Amino acid sequence: MNTLALETEKTEVRPRLGASSCLLGVPVRYNGGHSRYRFLTDELDRYVEWTEVCPEAEIGLGTPRPTLHLQRRGEADRVISSGDGSDRTDELAGIADARLAELSGLDGYVLKNKSPSCGLLALPVFNEDKQRVDGKGRGAFAGRLTELLPELPVEEQGRLSDPALREAFVERIFAHARLRELWEASWRPRDLVDFQTRHKLQLMAHSPEGYRETGRIAARAGSDDREGTKRAYTEAFCKAMATRTNRGRHANALQHAFGMIGDGLDDVRRHDLLAAIEDYREERAPLSLPVALLRHHGAADGPDWLRRQTYLRPYPDDLRLRHALAV
C-alpha cells in the first residue's frame, strides 16, 4: 500500500458535536415528537461523539407543551409561552451557562432552526398584539451559546441542506477537532509548526491572510507565552476556517499543490491535472476531481509535505461532500 493510502486510511480524530436533542430523534418537541435529521443520525453519527441538549426540556417544560415565540419588549426580544404568557428567556439562556464546562469541549454544534430557544437565524419576532415586527430574531439558548463560545463552529439544521454550507461546516468541525487534539496533548512549539504546515493548503483555500497570521503565531511559539500562543492561534485559526472559501481560492490552493509535483509528471498527467483544476474553476467539475488526481499523483510523485496536507482529506471520504458542483 502506498504512503498516501496509509495517510488517508488512518483513524481520524472524532469531533465532539453538540446538537438539539430533537435532531437526534429524541421526542422532546412541543408536540411530543422529534425532528430527526438523517444526515446527523445516519451519516455523520459514525464519525463523531454527540452531546445532546434540549433547553426547553432542561428547564422543566414537558411534552407536549404550549408553543413558545419571540416577543419584542422594549429593545429586547424575549421568549414567551403561548400558554400562560410567562417569560422563559433567562432560563433558556442559562442552560448554556450551566453546561458551559461541557460545551467548551465541543468542536461544533447543530441547532434546530425556527426554534425560539435554539434557532440561530431569521426567527420571526412579534409584538404584544401578536403582530410580526421583525424577521431577524435569534433563540435565547442559541444567542447565549454563540456569545459564550464565539469560535465554536455553529450551524442550523436547515442550512445544512445546502451542499456548500454542509461541506464547510463539516470541514470546520474536523479542523477544530484536530486543533483540540493538539492542545490536549503535551504540545511543543514544533508540534504547532507541524500542525500549521499540515493545514497550509486548507488555510490558504479559506483565507490567505489567515494563513499568514497563523503562520506568524506558530513561528513565535518558542519565545511567546504558552497560553497566549494557544489563545492567539485558536482565535486566528478558527477565524480563518470560518471564512467562506470560493472557487478562486480553491483553485489557487490546487495550483500551489500542483507546483509541488508538476515537474515530476509526464505531459499527459500534467495536462490532465491542470485541465481538472480549470474545469473545477469554471464549474464544469466538482472539487473532488482535481483533489482525487492530486492524491493519486502525489502518492507516487509527491513529497511528504503534500501527502500530509489536510486539504486533500479534511474529513472522511465516505461523507462524499466534495462531489457537488456547488462546493
mmCIF file of N, CA, C and O in Angstrom, residues 178-249:
data_model
loop_
_atom_site.group_PDB
_atom_site.id
_atom_site.type_symbol
_atom_site.label_atom_id
_atom_site.label_comp_id
_atom_site.label_asym_id
_atom_site.label_seq_id
_atom_site.Cartn_x
_atom_site.Cartn_y
_atom_site.Cartn_z
ATOM 1 N N ARG A 178 -9.000 18.530 15.293
ATOM 2 C CA ARG A 178 -7.557 18.318 15.206
ATOM 3 C C ARG A 178 -6.807 19.328 16.069
ATOM 4 O O ARG A 178 -5.814 18.987 16.722
ATOM 5 N N LEU A 179 -7.295 20.575 16.077
ATOM 6 C CA LEU A 179 -6.651 21.586 16.910
ATOM 7 C C LEU A 179 -6.853 21.264 18.390
ATOM 8 O O LEU A 179 -5.922 21.391 19.199
ATOM 9 N N ARG A 180 -8.048 20.853 18.765
ATOM 10 C CA ARG A 180 -8.302 20.462 20.152
ATOM 11 C C ARG A 180 -7.382 19.322 20.567
ATOM 12 O O ARG A 180 -6.827 19.316 21.675
ATOM 13 N N GLU A 181 -7.216 18.358 19.676
ATOM 14 C CA GLU A 181 -6.347 17.216 19.968
ATOM 15 C C GLU A 181 -4.910 17.677 20.202
ATOM 16 O O GLU A 181 -4.216 17.156 21.082
ATOM 17 N N LEU A 182 -4.469 18.658 19.425
ATOM 18 C CA LEU A 182 -3.130 19.213 19.627
ATOM 19 C C LEU A 182 -3.003 19.834 21.012
ATOM 20 O O LEU A 182 -2.051 19.562 21.747
ATOM 21 N N TRP A 183 -3.965 20.684 21.392
ATOM 22 C CA TRP A 183 -3.885 21.374 22.683
ATOM 23 C C TRP A 183 -4.009 20.405 23.851
ATOM 24 O O TRP A 183 -3.425 20.660 24.924
ATOM 25 N N GLU A 184 -4.753 19.321 23.690
ATOM 26 C CA GLU A 184 -4.939 18.372 24.781
ATOM 27 C C GLU A 184 -3.696 17.532 25.031
ATOM 28 O O GLU A 184 -3.555 16.930 26.106
ATOM 29 N N ALA A 185 -2.793 17.481 24.060
ATOM 30 C CA ALA A 185 -1.543 16.745 24.221
ATOM 31 C C ALA A 185 -0.492 17.658 24.868
ATOM 32 O O ALA A 185 -0.703 18.854 25.042
ATOM 33 N N SER A 186 0.632 17.096 25.227
ATOM 34 C CA SER A 186 1.739 17.896 25.762
ATOM 35 C C SER A 186 2.495 18.515 24.589
ATOM 36 O O SER A 186 3.617 18.114 24.259
ATOM 37 N N TRP A 187 1.843 19.500 23.956
ATOM 38 C CA TRP A 187 2.375 20.045 22.713
ATOM 39 C C TRP A 187 3.623 20.892 22.952
ATOM 40 O O TRP A 187 3.794 21.522 23.992
ATOM 41 N N ARG A 188 4.467 20.865 21.942
ATOM 42 C CA ARG A 188 5.677 21.679 21.918
ATOM 43 C C ARG A 188 5.574 22.648 20.762
ATOM 44 O O ARG A 188 4.781 22.435 19.831
ATOM 45 N N PRO A 189 6.362 23.705 20.744
ATOM 46 C CA PRO A 189 6.310 24.660 19.625
ATOM 47 C C PRO A 189 6.456 23.989 18.274
ATOM 48 O O PRO A 189 5.776 24.355 17.312
ATOM 49 N N ARG A 190 7.297 22.982 18.182
ATOM 50 C CA ARG A 190 7.474 22.310 16.892
ATOM 51 C C ARG A 190 6.220 21.540 16.486
ATOM 52 O O ARG A 190 5.977 21.323 15.293
ATOM 53 N N ASP A 191 5.417 21.099 17.464
ATOM 54 C CA ASP A 191 4.158 20.434 17.139
ATOM 55 C C ASP A 191 3.176 21.424 16.511
ATOM 56 O O ASP A 191 2.435 21.073 15.585
ATOM 57 N N LEU A 192 3.162 22.654 17.023
ATOM 58 C CA LEU A 192 2.298 23.672 16.441
ATOM 59 C C LEU A 192 2.761 24.029 15.035
ATOM 60 O O LEU A 192 1.933 24.213 14.124
ATOM 61 N N VAL A 193 4.061 24.119 14.840
ATOM 62 C CA VAL A 193 4.588 24.396 13.497
ATOM 63 C C VAL A 193 4.202 23.279 12.534
ATOM 64 O O VAL A 193 3.812 23.521 11.386
ATOM 65 N N ASP A 194 4.282 22.032 12.998
ATOM 66 C CA ASP A 194 3.889 20.898 12.161
ATOM 67 C C ASP A 194 2.400 20.960 11.835
ATOM 68 O O ASP A 194 1.997 20.695 10.694
ATOM 69 N N PHE A 195 1.570 21.306 12.834
ATOM 70 C CA PHE A 195 0.133 21.465 12.602
ATOM 71 C C PHE A 195 -0.118 22.535 11.549
ATOM 72 O O PHE A 195 -0.934 22.347 10.629
ATOM 73 N N GLN A 196 0.557 23.647 11.679
ATOM 74 C CA GLN A 196 0.412 24.734 10.701
ATOM 75 C C GLN A 196 0.816 24.274 9.312
ATOM 76 O O GLN A 196 0.139 24.574 8.320
ATOM 77 N N THR A 197 1.898 23.536 9.224
ATOM 78 C CA THR A 197 2.382 23.047 7.930
ATOM 79 C C THR A 197 1.368 22.114 7.279
ATOM 80 O O THR A 197 1.092 22.212 6.075
ATOM 81 N N ARG A 198 0.802 21.208 8.060
ATOM 82 C CA ARG A 198 -0.178 20.255 7.536
ATOM 83 C C ARG A 198 -1.444 20.948 7.040
ATOM 84 O O ARG A 198 -2.128 20.452 6.148
ATOM 85 N N HIS A 199 -1.781 22.093 7.617
ATOM 86 C CA HIS A 199 -3.008 22.807 7.272
ATOM 87 C C HIS A 199 -2.781 23.946 6.280
ATOM 88 O O HIS A 199 -3.697 24.746 6.051
ATOM 89 N N LYS A 200 -1.596 24.012 5.689
ATOM 90 C CA LYS A 200 -1.270 25.145 4.826
ATOM 91 C C LYS A 200 -2.279 25.325 3.701
ATOM 92 O O LYS A 200 -2.863 26.399 3.538
ATOM 93 N N LEU A 201 -2.514 24.299 2.907
ATOM 94 C CA LEU A 201 -3.412 24.432 1.762
ATOM 95 C C LEU A 201 -4.843 24.696 2.214
ATOM 96 O O LEU A 201 -5.570 25.479 1.586
ATOM 97 N N GLN A 202 -5.252 24.064 3.299
ATOM 98 C CA GLN A 202 -6.611 24.254 3.791
ATOM 99 C C GLN A 202 -6.823 25.701 4.235
ATOM 100 O O GLN A 202 -7.849 26.316 3.928
ATOM 101 N N LEU A 203 -5.859 26.259 4.944
ATOM 102 C CA LEU A 203 -5.961 27.648 5.366
ATOM 103 C C LEU A 203 -5.906 28.595 4.170
ATOM 104 O O LEU A 203 -6.656 29.570 4.099
ATOM 105 N N MET A 204 -5.033 28.315 3.211
ATOM 106 C CA MET A 204 -4.927 29.156 2.023
ATOM 107 C C MET A 204 -6.238 29.181 1.245
ATOM 108 O O MET A 204 -6.613 30.216 0.682
ATOM 109 N N ALA A 205 -6.927 28.048 1.206
ATOM 110 C CA ALA A 205 -8.183 27.979 0.456
ATOM 111 C C ALA A 205 -9.285 28.805 1.111
ATOM 112 O O ALA A 205 -10.237 29.208 0.448
ATOM 113 N N HIS A 206 -9.153 29.046 2.407
ATOM 114 C CA HIS A 206 -10.152 29.849 3.113
ATOM 115 C C HIS A 206 -9.746 31.306 3.230
ATOM 116 O O HIS A 206 -10.535 32.209 2.942
ATOM 117 N N SER A 207 -8.524 31.536 3.662
ATOM 118 C CA SER A 207 -8.101 32.904 3.937
ATOM 119 C C SER A 207 -6.586 33.007 3.854
ATOM 120 O O SER A 207 -5.885 32.629 4.805
ATOM 121 N N PRO A 208 -6.046 33.515 2.749
ATOM 122 C CA PRO A 208 -4.587 33.701 2.662
ATOM 123 C C PRO A 208 -4.040 34.546 3.805
ATOM 124 O O PRO A 208 -2.972 34.253 4.343
ATOM 125 N N GLU A 209 -4.774 35.590 4.198
ATOM 126 C CA GLU A 209 -4.315 36.409 5.321
ATOM 127 C C GLU A 209 -4.359 35.608 6.626
ATOM 128 O O GLU A 209 -3.464 35.728 7.480
ATOM 129 N N GLY A 210 -5.388 34.778 6.780
ATOM 130 C CA GLY A 210 -5.467 33.915 7.951
ATOM 131 C C GLY A 210 -4.312 32.932 8.004
ATOM 132 O O GLY A 210 -3.781 32.635 9.078
ATOM 133 N N TYR A 211 -3.922 32.423 6.846
ATOM 134 C CA TYR A 211 -2.762 31.529 6.788
ATOM 135 C C TYR A 211 -1.502 32.261 7.240
ATOM 136 O O TYR A 211 -0.699 31.726 8.020
ATOM 137 N N ARG A 212 -1.334 33.482 6.784
ATOM 138 C CA ARG A 212 -0.144 34.234 7.175
ATOM 139 C C ARG A 212 -0.147 34.553 8.671
ATOM 140 O O ARG A 212 0.890 34.474 9.336
ATOM 141 N N GLU A 213 -1.320 34.916 9.196
ATOM 142 C CA GLU A 213 -1.405 35.264 10.610
ATOM 143 C C GLU A 213 -1.138 34.052 11.498
ATOM 144 O O GLU A 213 -0.379 34.139 12.475
ATOM 145 N N THR A 214 -1.743 32.915 11.188
ATOM 146 C CA THR A 214 -1.481 31.712 11.975
ATOM 147 C C THR A 214 -0.019 31.302 11.855
ATOM 148 O O THR A 214 0.584 30.818 12.825
ATOM 149 N N GLY A 215 0.566 31.513 10.672
ATOM 150 C CA GLY A 215 1.980 31.192 10.485
ATOM 151 C C GLY A 215 2.880 32.044 11.367
ATOM 152 O O GLY A 215 3.875 31.554 11.934
ATOM 153 N N ARG A 216 2.546 33.333 11.504
ATOM 154 C CA ARG A 216 3.346 34.214 12.355
ATOM 155 C C ARG A 216 3.261 33.781 13.819
ATOM 156 O O ARG A 216 4.264 33.797 14.544
ATOM 157 N N ILE A 217 2.067 33.388 14.247
ATOM 158 C CA ILE A 217 1.894 32.962 15.641
ATOM 159 C C ILE A 217 2.666 31.673 15.900
ATOM 160 O O ILE A 217 3.347 31.529 16.918
ATOM 161 N N ALA A 218 2.562 30.717 14.960
ATOM 162 C CA ALA A 218 3.281 29.448 15.125
ATOM 163 C C ALA A 218 4.787 29.663 15.149
ATOM 164 O O ALA A 218 5.502 29.010 15.927
ATOM 165 N N ALA A 219 5.274 30.582 14.333
ATOM 166 C CA ALA A 219 6.713 30.834 14.272
ATOM 167 C C ALA A 219 7.255 31.421 15.571
ATOM 168 O O ALA A 219 8.436 31.227 15.904
ATOM 169 N N ARG A 220 6.401 32.132 16.323
ATOM 170 C CA ARG A 220 6.836 32.750 17.579
ATOM 171 C C ARG A 220 6.575 31.869 18.794
ATOM 172 O O ARG A 220 6.826 32.266 19.931
ATOM 173 N N ALA A 221 6.046 30.662 18.561
ATOM 174 C CA ALA A 221 5.603 29.823 19.676
ATOM 175 C C ALA A 221 6.727 29.483 20.643
ATOM 176 O O ALA A 221 6.485 29.289 21.836
ATOM 177 N N GLY A 222 7.950 29.411 20.168
ATOM 178 C CA GLY A 222 9.070 29.052 21.030
ATOM 179 C C GLY A 222 9.478 30.153 21.979
ATOM 180 O O GLY A 222 10.125 29.895 23.006
ATOM 181 N N SER A 223 9.107 31.393 21.670
ATOM 182 C CA SER A 223 9.521 32.517 22.502
ATOM 183 C C SER A 223 8.365 33.206 23.215
ATOM 184 O O SER A 223 8.566 33.877 24.223
ATOM 185 N N ASP A 224 7.147 33.063 22.716
ATOM 186 C CA ASP A 224 6.000 33.722 23.325
ATOM 187 C C ASP A 224 5.419 32.893 24.471
ATOM 188 O O ASP A 224 5.697 31.694 24.607
ATOM 189 N N ASP A 225 4.586 33.537 25.274
ATOM 190 C CA ASP A 225 3.888 32.861 26.368
ATOM 191 C C ASP A 225 3.059 31.704 25.830
ATOM 192 O O ASP A 225 2.337 31.846 24.830
ATOM 193 N N ARG A 226 3.116 30.563 26.499
ATOM 194 C CA ARG A 226 2.470 29.351 26.006
ATOM 195 C C ARG A 226 0.956 29.516 25.920
ATOM 196 O O ARG A 226 0.343 29.212 24.884
ATOM 197 N N GLU A 227 0.315 29.987 26.991
ATOM 198 C CA GLU A 227 -1.131 30.146 26.976
ATOM 199 C C GLU A 227 -1.550 31.255 26.015
ATOM 200 O O GLU A 227 -2.598 31.167 25.370
ATOM 201 N N GLY A 228 -0.734 32.295 25.933
ATOM 202 C CA GLY A 228 -1.031 33.361 24.986
ATOM 203 C C GLY A 228 -0.966 32.870 23.554
ATOM 204 O O GLY A 228 -1.788 33.251 22.716
ATOM 205 N N THR A 229 0.018 32.023 23.275
ATOM 206 C CA THR A 229 0.135 31.427 21.940
ATOM 207 C C THR A 229 -1.095 30.579 21.624
ATOM 208 O O THR A 229 -1.654 30.662 20.519
ATOM 209 N N LYS A 230 -1.522 29.776 22.591
ATOM 210 C CA LYS A 230 -2.692 28.912 22.382
ATOM 211 C C LYS A 230 -3.927 29.747 22.088
ATOM 212 O O LYS A 230 -4.677 29.452 21.141
ATOM 213 N N ARG A 231 -4.159 30.797 22.862
ATOM 214 C CA ARG A 231 -5.340 31.643 22.647
ATOM 215 C C ARG A 231 -5.280 32.344 21.299
ATOM 216 O O ARG A 231 -6.269 32.383 20.548
ATOM 217 N N ALA A 232 -4.123 32.919 20.980
ATOM 218 C CA ALA A 232 -3.993 33.681 19.733
ATOM 219 C C ALA A 232 -4.134 32.773 18.521
ATOM 220 O O ALA A 232 -4.800 33.134 17.534
ATOM 221 N N TYR A 233 -3.507 31.592 18.579
ATOM 222 C CA TYR A 233 -3.578 30.698 17.426
ATOM 223 C C TYR A 233 -4.988 30.162 17.249
ATOM 224 O O TYR A 233 -5.495 30.092 16.117
ATOM 225 N N THR A 234 -5.638 29.792 18.339
ATOM 226 C CA THR A 234 -7.011 29.292 18.253
ATOM 227 C C THR A 234 -7.921 30.333 17.612
ATOM 228 O O THR A 234 -8.717 30.012 16.716
ATOM 229 N N GLU A 235 -7.822 31.566 18.063
ATOM 230 C CA GLU A 235 -8.667 32.625 17.517
ATOM 231 C C GLU A 235 -8.394 32.836 16.032
ATOM 232 O O GLU A 235 -9.333 32.930 15.219
ATOM 233 N N ALA A 236 -7.115 32.910 15.657
ATOM 234 C CA ALA A 236 -6.770 33.161 14.257
ATOM 235 C C ALA A 236 -7.138 31.974 13.366
ATOM 236 O O ALA A 236 -7.638 32.151 12.247
ATOM 237 N N PHE A 237 -6.908 30.752 13.852
ATOM 238 C CA PHE A 237 -7.204 29.558 13.067
ATOM 239 C C PHE A 237 -8.707 29.416 12.847
ATOM 240 O O PHE A 237 -9.163 29.175 11.713
ATOM 241 N N CYS A 238 -9.488 29.581 13.913
ATOM 242 C CA CYS A 238 -10.942 29.440 13.789
ATOM 243 C C CYS A 238 -11.519 30.545 12.912
ATOM 244 O O CYS A 238 -12.462 30.301 12.142
ATOM 245 N N LYS A 239 -10.988 31.741 13.021
ATOM 246 C CA LYS A 239 -11.453 32.842 12.169
ATOM 247 C C LYS A 239 -11.164 32.544 10.705
ATOM 248 O O LYS A 239 -12.010 32.772 9.825
ATOM 249 N N ALA A 240 -9.983 32.036 10.416
ATOM 250 C CA ALA A 240 -9.633 31.708 9.029
ATOM 251 C C ALA A 240 -10.534 30.607 8.483
ATOM 252 O O ALA A 240 -11.050 30.702 7.358
ATOM 253 N N MET A 241 -10.754 29.556 9.270
ATOM 254 C CA MET A 241 -11.571 28.447 8.802
ATOM 255 C C MET A 241 -13.038 28.831 8.667
ATOM 256 O O MET A 241 -13.778 28.216 7.902
ATOM 257 N N ALA A 242 -13.472 29.851 9.396
ATOM 258 C CA ALA A 242 -14.864 30.307 9.287
ATOM 259 C C ALA A 242 -15.082 31.183 8.061
ATOM 260 O O ALA A 242 -16.230 31.448 7.681
ATOM 261 N N THR A 243 -14.003 31.622 7.431
ATOM 262 C CA THR A 243 -14.117 32.441 6.230
ATOM 263 C C THR A 243 -14.565 31.576 5.057
ATOM 264 O O THR A 243 -13.954 30.542 4.770
ATOM 265 N N ARG A 244 -15.637 31.986 4.399
ATOM 266 C CA ARG A 244 -16.138 31.204 3.269
ATOM 267 C C ARG A 244 -15.115 31.162 2.151
ATOM 268 O O ARG A 244 -14.599 32.198 1.714
ATOM 269 N N THR A 245 -14.793 29.965 1.707
ATOM 270 C CA THR A 245 -13.892 29.833 0.579
ATOM 271 C C THR A 245 -14.666 30.038 -0.720
ATOM 272 O O THR A 245 -15.887 30.213 -0.717
ATOM 273 N N ASN A 246 -13.974 30.037 -1.839
ATOM 274 C CA ASN A 246 -14.617 30.166 -3.135
ATOM 275 C C ASN A 246 -13.776 29.440 -4.169
ATOM 276 O O ASN A 246 -12.694 28.918 -3.863
ATOM 277 N N ARG A 247 -14.281 29.396 -5.389
ATOM 278 C CA ARG A 247 -13.580 28.634 -6.423
ATOM 279 C C ARG A 247 -12.199 29.203 -6.715
ATOM 280 O O ARG A 247 -11.250 28.457 -6.978
ATOM 281 N N GLY A 248 -12.081 30.520 -6.673
ATOM 282 C CA GLY A 248 -10.784 31.125 -6.952
ATOM 283 C C GLY A 248 -9.729 30.713 -5.943
ATOM 284 O O GLY A 248 -8.605 30.330 -6.321
ATOM 285 N N ARG A 249 -10.080 30.767 -4.647
ATOM 286 C CA ARG A 249 -9.098 30.391 -3.628
ATOM 287 C C ARG A 249 -8.828 28.887 -3.639
ATOM 288 O O ARG A 249 -7.692 28.452 -3.415
#
